[in-house]
PDB file of C-alpha atoms in Angstrom:
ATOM      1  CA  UNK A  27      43.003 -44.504  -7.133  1.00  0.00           C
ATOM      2  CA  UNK A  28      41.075 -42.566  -4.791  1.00  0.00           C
ATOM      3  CA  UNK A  29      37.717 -42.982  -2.968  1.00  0.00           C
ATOM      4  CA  UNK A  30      34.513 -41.504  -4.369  1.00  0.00           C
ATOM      5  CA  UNK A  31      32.021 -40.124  -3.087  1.00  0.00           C
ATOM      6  CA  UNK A  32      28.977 -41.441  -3.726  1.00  0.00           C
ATOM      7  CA  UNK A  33      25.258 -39.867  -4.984  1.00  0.00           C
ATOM      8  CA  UNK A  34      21.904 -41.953  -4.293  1.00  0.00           C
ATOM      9  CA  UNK A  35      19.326 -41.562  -7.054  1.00  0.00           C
ATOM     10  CA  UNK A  36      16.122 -40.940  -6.766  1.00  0.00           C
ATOM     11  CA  UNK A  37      15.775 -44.887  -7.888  1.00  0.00           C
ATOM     12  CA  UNK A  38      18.182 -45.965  -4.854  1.00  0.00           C
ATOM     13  CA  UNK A  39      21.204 -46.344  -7.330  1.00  0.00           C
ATOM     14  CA  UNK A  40      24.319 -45.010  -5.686  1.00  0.00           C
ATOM     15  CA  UNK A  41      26.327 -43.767  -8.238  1.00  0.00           C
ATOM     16  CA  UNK A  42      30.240 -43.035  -8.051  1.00  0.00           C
ATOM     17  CA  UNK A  43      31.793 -39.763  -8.461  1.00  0.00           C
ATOM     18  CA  UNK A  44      35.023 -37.388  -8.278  1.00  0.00           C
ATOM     19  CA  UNK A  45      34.007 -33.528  -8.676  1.00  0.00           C
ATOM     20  CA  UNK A  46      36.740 -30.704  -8.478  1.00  0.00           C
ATOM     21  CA  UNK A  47      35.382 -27.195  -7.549  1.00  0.00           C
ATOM     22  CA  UNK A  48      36.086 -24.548  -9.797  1.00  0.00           C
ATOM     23  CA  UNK A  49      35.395 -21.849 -12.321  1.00  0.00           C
ATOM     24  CA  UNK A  50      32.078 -22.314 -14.172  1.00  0.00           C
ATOM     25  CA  UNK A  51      30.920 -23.550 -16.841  1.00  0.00           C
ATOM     26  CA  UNK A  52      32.029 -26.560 -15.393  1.00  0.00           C
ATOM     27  CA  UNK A  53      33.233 -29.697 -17.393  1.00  0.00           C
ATOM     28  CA  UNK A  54      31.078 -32.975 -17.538  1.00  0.00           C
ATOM     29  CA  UNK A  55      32.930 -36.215 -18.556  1.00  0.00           C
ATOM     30  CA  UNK A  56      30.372 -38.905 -19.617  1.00  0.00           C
ATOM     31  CA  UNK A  57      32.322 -42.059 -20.228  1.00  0.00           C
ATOM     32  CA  UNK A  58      31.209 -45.051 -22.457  1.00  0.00           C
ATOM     33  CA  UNK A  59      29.682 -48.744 -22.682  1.00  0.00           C
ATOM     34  CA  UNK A  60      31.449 -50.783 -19.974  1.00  0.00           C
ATOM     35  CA  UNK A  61      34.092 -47.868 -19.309  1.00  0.00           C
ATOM     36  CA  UNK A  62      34.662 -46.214 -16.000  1.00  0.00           C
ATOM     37  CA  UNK A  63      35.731 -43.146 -14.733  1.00  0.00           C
ATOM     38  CA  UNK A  64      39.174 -44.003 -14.011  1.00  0.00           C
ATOM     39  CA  UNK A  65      39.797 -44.425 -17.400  1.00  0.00           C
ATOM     40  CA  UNK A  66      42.865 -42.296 -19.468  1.00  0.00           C
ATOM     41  CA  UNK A  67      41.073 -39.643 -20.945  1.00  0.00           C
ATOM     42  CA  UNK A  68      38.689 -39.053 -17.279  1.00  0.00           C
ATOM     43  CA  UNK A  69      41.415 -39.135 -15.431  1.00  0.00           C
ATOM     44  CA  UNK A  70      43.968 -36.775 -17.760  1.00  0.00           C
ATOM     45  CA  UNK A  71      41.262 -34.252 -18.029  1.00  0.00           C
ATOM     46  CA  UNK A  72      40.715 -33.968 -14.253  1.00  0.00           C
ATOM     47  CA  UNK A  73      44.092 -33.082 -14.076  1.00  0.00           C
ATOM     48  CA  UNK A  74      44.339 -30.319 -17.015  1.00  0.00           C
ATOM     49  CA  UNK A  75      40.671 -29.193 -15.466  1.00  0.00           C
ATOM     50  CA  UNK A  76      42.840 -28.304 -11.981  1.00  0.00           C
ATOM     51  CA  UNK A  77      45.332 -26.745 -13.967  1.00  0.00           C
ATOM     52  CA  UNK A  78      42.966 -24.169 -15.420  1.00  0.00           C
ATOM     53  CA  UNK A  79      41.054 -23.794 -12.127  1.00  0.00           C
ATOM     54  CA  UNK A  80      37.735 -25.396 -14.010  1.00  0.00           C
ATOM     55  CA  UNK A  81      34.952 -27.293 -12.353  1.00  0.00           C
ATOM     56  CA  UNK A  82      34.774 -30.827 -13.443  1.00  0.00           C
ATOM     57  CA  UNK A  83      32.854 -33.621 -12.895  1.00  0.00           C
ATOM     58  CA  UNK A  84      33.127 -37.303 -13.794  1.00  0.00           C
ATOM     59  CA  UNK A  85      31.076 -40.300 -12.515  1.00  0.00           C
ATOM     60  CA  UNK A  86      29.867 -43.865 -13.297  1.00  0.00           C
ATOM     61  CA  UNK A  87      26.923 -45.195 -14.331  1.00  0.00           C
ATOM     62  CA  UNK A  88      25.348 -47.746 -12.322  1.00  0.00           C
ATOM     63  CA  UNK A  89      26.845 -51.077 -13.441  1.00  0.00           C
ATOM     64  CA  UNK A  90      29.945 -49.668 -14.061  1.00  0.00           C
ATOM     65  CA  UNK A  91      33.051 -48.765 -12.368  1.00  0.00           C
ATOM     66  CA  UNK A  92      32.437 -48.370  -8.473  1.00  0.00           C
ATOM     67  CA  UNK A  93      29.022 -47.163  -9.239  1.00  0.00           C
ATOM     68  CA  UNK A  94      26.260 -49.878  -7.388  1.00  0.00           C
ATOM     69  CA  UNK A  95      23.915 -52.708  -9.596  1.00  0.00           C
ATOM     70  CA  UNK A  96      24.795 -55.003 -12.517  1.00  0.00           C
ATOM     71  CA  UNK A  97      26.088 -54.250 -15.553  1.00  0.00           C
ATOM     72  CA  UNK A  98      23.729 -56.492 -17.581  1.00  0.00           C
ATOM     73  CA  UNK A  99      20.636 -55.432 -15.480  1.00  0.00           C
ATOM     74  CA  UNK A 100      21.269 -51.474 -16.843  1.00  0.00           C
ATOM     75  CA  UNK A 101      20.226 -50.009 -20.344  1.00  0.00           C
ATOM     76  CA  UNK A 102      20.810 -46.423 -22.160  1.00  0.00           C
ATOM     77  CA  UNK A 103      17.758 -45.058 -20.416  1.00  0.00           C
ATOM     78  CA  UNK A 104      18.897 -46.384 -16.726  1.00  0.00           C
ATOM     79  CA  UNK A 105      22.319 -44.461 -17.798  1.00  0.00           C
ATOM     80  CA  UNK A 106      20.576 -41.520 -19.235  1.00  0.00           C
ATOM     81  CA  UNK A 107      18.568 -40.823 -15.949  1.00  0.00           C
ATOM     82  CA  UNK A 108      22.335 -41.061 -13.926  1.00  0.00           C
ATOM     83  CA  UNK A 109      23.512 -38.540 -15.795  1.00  0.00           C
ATOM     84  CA  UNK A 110      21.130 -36.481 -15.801  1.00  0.00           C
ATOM     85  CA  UNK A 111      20.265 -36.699 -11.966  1.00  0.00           C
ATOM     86  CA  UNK A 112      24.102 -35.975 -11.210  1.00  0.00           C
ATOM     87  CA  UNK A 113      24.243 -33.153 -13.551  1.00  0.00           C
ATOM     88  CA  UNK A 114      21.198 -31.450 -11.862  1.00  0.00           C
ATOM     89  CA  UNK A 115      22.466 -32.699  -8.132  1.00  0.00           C
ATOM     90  CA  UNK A 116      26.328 -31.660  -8.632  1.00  0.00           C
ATOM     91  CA  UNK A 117      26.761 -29.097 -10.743  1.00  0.00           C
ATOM     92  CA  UNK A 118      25.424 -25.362 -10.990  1.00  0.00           C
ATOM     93  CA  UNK A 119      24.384 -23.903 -14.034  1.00  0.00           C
ATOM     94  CA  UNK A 120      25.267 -24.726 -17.629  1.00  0.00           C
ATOM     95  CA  UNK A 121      27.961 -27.274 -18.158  1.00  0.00           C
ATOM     96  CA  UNK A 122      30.235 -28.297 -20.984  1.00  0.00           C
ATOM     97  CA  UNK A 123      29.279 -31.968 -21.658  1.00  0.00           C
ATOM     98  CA  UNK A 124      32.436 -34.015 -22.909  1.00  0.00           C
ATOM     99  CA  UNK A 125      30.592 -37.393 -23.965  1.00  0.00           C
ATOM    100  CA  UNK A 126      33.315 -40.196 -25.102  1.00  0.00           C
ATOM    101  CA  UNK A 127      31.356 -43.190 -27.398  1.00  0.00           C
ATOM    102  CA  UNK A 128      27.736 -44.054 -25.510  1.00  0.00           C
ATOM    103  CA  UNK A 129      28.800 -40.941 -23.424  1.00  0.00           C
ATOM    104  CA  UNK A 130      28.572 -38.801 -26.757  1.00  0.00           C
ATOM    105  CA  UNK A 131      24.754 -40.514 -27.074  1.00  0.00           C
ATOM    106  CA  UNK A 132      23.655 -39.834 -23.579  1.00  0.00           C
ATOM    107  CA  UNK A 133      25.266 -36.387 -24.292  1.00  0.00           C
ATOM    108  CA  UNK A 134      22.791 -35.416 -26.939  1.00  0.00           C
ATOM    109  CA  UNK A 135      20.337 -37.154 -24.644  1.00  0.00           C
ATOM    110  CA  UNK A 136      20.893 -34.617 -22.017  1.00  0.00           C
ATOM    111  CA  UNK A 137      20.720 -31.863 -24.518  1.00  0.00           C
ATOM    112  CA  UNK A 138      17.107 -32.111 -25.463  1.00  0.00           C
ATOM    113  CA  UNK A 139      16.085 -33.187 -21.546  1.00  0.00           C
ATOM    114  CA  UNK A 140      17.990 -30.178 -19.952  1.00  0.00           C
ATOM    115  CA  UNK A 141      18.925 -28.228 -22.214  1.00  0.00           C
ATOM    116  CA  UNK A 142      18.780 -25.085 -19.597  1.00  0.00           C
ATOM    117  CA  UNK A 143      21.870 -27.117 -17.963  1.00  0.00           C
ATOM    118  CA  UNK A 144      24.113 -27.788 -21.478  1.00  0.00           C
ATOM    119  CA  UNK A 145      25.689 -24.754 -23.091  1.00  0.00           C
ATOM    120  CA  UNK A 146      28.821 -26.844 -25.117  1.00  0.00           C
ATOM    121  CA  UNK A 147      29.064 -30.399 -26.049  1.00  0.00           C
ATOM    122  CA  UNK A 148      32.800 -32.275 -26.988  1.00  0.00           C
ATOM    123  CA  UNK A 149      31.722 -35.756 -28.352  1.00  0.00           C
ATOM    124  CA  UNK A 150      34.785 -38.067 -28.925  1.00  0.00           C
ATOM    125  CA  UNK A 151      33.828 -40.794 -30.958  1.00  0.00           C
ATOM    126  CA  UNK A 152      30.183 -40.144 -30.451  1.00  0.00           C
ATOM    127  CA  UNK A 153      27.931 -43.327 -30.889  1.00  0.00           C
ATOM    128  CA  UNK A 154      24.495 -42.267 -30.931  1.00  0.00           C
ATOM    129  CA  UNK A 155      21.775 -45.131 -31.833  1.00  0.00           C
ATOM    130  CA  UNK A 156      24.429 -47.996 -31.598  1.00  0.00           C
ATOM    131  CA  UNK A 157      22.123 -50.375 -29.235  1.00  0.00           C
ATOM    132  CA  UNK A 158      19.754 -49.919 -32.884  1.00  0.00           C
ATOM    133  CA  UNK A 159      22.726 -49.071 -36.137  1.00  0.00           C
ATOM    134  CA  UNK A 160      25.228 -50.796 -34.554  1.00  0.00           C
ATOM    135  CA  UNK A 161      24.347 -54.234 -32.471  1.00  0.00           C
ATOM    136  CA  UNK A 162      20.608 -54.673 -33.830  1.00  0.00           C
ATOM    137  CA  UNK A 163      21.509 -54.068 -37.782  1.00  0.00           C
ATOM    138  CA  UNK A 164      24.447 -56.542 -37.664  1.00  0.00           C
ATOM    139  CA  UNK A 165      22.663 -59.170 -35.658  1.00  0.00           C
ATOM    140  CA  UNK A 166      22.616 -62.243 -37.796  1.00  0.00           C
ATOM    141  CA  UNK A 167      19.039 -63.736 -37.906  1.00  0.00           C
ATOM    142  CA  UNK A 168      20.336 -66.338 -35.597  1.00  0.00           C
ATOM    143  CA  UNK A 169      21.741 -63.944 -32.743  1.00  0.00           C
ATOM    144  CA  UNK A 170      18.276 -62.309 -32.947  1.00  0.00           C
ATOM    145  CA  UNK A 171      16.287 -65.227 -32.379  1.00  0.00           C
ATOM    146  CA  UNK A 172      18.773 -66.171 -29.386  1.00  0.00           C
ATOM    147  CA  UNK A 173      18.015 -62.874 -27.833  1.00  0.00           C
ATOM    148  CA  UNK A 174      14.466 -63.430 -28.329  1.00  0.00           C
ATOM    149  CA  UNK A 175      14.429 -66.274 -26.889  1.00  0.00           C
ATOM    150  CA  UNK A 176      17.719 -66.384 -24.106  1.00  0.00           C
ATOM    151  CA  UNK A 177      17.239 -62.491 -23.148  1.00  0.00           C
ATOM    152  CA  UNK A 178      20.462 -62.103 -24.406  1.00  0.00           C
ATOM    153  CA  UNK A 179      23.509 -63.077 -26.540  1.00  0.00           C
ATOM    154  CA  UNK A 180      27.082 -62.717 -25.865  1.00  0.00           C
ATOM    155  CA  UNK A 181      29.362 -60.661 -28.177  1.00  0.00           C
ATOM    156  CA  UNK A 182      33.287 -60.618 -28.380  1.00  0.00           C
ATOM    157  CA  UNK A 183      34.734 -57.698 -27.312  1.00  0.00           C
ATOM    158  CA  UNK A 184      38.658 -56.196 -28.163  1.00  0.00           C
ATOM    159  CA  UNK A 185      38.749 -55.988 -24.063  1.00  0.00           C
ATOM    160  CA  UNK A 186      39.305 -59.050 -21.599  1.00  0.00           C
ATOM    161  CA  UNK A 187      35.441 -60.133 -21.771  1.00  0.00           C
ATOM    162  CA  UNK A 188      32.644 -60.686 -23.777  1.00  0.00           C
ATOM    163  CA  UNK A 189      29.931 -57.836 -24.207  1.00  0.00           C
ATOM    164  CA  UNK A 190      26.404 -59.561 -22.711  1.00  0.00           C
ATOM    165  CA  UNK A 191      23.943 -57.965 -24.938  1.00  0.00           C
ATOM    166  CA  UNK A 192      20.365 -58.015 -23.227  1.00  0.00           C
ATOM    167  CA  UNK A 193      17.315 -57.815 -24.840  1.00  0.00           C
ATOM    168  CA  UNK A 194      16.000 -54.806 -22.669  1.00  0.00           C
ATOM    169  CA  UNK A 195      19.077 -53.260 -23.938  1.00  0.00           C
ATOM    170  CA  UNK A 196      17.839 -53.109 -27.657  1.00  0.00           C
ATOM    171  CA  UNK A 197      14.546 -52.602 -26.901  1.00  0.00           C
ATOM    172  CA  UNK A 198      15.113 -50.179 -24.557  1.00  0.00           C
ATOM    173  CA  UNK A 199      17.609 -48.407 -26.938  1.00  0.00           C
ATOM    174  CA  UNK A 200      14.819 -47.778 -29.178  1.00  0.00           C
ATOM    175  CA  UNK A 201      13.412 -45.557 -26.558  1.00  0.00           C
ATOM    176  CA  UNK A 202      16.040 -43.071 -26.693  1.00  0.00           C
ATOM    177  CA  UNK A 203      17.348 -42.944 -30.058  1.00  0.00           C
ATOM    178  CA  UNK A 204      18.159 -39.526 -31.416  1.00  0.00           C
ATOM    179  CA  UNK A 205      19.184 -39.558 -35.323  1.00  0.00           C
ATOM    180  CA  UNK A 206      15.313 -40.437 -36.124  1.00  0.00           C
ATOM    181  CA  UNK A 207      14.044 -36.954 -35.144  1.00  0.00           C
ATOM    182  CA  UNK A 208      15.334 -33.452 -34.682  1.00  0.00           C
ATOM    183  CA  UNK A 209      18.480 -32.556 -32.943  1.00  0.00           C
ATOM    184  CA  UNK A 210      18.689 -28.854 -32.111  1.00  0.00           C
ATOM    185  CA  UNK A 211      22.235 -28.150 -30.827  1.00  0.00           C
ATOM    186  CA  UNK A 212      21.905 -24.413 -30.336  1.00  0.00           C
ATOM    187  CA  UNK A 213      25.246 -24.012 -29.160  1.00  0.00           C
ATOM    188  CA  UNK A 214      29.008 -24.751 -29.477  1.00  0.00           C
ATOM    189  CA  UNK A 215      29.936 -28.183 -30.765  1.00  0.00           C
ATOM    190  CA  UNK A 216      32.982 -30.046 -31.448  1.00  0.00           C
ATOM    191  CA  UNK A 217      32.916 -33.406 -32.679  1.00  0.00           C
ATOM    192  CA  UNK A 218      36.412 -35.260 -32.599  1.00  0.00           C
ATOM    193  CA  UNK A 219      36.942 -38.757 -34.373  1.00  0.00           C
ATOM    194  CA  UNK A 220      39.698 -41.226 -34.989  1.00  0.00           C
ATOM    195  CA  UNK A 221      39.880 -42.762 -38.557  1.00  0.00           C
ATOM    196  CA  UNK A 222      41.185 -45.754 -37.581  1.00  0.00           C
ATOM    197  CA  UNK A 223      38.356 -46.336 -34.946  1.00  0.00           C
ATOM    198  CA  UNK A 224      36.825 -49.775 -35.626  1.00  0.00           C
ATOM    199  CA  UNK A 225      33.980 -49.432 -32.793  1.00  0.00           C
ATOM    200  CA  UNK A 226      31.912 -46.171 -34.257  1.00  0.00           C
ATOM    201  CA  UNK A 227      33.145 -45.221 -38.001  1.00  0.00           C
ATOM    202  CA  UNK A 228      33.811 -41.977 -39.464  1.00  0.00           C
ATOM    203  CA  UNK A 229      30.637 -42.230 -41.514  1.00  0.00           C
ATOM    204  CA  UNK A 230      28.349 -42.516 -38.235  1.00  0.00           C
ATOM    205  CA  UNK A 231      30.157 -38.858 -37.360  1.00  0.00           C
ATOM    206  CA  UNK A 232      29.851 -37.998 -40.729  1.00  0.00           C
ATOM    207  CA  UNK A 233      25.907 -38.626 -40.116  1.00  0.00           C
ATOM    208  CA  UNK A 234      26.076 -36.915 -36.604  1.00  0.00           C
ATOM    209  CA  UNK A 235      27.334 -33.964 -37.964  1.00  0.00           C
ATOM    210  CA  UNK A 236      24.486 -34.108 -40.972  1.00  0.00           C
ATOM    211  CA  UNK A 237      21.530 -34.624 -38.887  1.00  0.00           C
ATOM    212  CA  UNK A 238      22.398 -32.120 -36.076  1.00  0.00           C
ATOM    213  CA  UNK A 239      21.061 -28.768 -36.235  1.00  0.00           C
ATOM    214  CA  UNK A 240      23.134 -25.879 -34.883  1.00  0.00           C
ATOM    215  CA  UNK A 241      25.269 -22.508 -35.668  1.00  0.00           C
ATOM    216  CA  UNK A 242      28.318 -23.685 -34.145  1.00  0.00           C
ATOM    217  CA  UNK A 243      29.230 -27.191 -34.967  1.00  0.00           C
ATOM    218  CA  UNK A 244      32.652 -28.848 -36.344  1.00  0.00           C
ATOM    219  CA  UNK A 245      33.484 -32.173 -36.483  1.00  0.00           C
ATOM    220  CA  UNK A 246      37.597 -32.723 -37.020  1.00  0.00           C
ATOM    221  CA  UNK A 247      39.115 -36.011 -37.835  1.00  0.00           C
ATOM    222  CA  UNK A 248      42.203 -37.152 -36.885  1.00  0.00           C
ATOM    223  CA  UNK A 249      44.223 -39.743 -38.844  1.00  0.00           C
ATOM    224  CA  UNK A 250      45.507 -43.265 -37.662  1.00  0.00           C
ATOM    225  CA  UNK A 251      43.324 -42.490 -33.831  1.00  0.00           C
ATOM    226  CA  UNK A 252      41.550 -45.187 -32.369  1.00  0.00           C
ATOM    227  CA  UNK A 253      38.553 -45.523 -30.697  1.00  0.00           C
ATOM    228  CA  UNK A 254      40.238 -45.017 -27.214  1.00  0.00           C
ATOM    229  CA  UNK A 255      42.012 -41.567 -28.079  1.00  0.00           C
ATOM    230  CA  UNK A 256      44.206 -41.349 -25.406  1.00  0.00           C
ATOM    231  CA  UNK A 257      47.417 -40.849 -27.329  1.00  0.00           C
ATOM    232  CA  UNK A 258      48.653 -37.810 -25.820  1.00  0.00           C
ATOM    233  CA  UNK A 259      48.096 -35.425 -29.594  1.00  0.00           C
ATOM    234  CA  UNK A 260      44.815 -36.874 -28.986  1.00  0.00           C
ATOM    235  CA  UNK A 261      44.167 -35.246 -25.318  1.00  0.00           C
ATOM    236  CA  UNK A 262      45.410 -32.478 -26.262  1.00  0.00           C
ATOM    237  CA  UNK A 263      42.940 -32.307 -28.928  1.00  0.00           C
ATOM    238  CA  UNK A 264      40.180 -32.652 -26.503  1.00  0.00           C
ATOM    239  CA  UNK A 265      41.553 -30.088 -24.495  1.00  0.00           C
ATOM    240  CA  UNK A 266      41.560 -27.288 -26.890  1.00  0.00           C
ATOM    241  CA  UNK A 267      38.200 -28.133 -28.388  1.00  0.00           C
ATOM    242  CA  UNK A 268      37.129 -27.859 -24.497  1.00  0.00           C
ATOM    243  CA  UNK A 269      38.575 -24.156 -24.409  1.00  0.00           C
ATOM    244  CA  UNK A 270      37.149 -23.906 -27.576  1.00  0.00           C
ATOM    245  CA  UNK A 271      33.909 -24.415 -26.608  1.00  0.00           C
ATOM    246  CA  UNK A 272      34.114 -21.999 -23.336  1.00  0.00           C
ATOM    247  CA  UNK A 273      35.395 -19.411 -25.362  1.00  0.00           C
ATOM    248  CA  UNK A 274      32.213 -18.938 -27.447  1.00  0.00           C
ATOM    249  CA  UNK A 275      29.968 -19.830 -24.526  1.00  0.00           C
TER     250      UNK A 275
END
């Protein structure tokens, strides 16, 4: 593993990254809830970046990876405003945003907030609205009044621990959901989910795809993938949707 370098926010956050100079556009990786950048799919994509001589970027969000503050303490707009203050800090120009899970939602998020800085979008298991469709809706009645009244409830997780779910989380979420209003996508998109995913479902990219609005969008499923979709068919996958994408920009 080697050392980031590190970006202070405008908020005081200092936020973890790895950039590789290149050709432009450059390549964004936006990881998801509780990831880090050193993960499979960050990591393999640096590497195929180099290999085409592409600019590419990947970082964590405060309260993850190496990144500074507590994991519990953040919410989607804390993560949102990373992103989108390293995008405008470390890159130049219009970038290809390649958004895995809650890094597909605070993809689109970046979309609509600066959109002069986004000309191609790869979502990999995309998972807009989930602090709202996916943790709110299947809250029991009990595990909402426990957040209303603890601040938060604790949720098992397929990883080593449980998921802390705060209250500012939800509510927050609310604040930046973007399948309740219009989502122009005005150029090249390629969404990419597993069927076998049991964290975001093929009918939420299904939904994605519906609600959307752009010339250029596809949305290709692949059989028997997780929700991780590291298996190397799977990378590959991302890889040519990524020249894909740069060859229509």
């Amino acid at each position: 593993m080697t050392t980031p370098s590190f970006l202070t926010t405008s908020t005081g956050r200092k936020i973890a990254y790895h950039r590789t100079e290149g050709t432009e556009p450059g390549i964004v990786f936006l990881g998801g809830f509780k990831s880090d950048m050193d993960g499979t799919k960050a990591v393999w994509l640096e590497e195929w970046a180099k290999s085409q001589g592409r600019a590419f970027l990947r970082f964590d969000y405060s309260g993850h990876g190496q990144s500074s503050e507590k994991f519990g303490d953040g919410a989607i707009g804390d993560w949102a405003a990373d992103a989108q203050e390293v995008i405008e800090t470390l890159t130049a120009g219009p970038q290809v945003l390649v958004g895995s899970s809650m890094g597909g939602w605070i993809s689109l998020l970046m979309t609509q907030r600066i959109p002069q800085r986004v000309c191609g979008l790869v979502g990999i298991a995309a998972a807009p609205d989930f602090t709202e469709d996916g943790f709110w809706a299947g809250f029991t009645e009990e595990q909402r009044a426990a957040l209303e009244a603890d601040g938060q409830i604790a949720l098992p997780s397929d990883y080593d621990e449980p998921y802390i779910i705060t209250k500012r989380l939800i509510e927050d979420g609310r604040d930046q959901l973007v399948l309740r209003t219009p989502l122009p996508l005005p150029f090249p998109v390629r969404f990419l989910q597993g069927t076998a995913d049991t964290s975001v479902s093929v009918a939420t990219a299904v939904k994605l795809l519906d609600h959307a609005e752009g010339a250029d969008m596809r949305l290709t499923l692949v059989d028997g993938a997780d929700h991780s979709f590291s298996a190397p068919d799977c990378l590959k996958l991302i890889a040519n949707s990524i020249l894909e994408v740069t060859a229509r920009v």
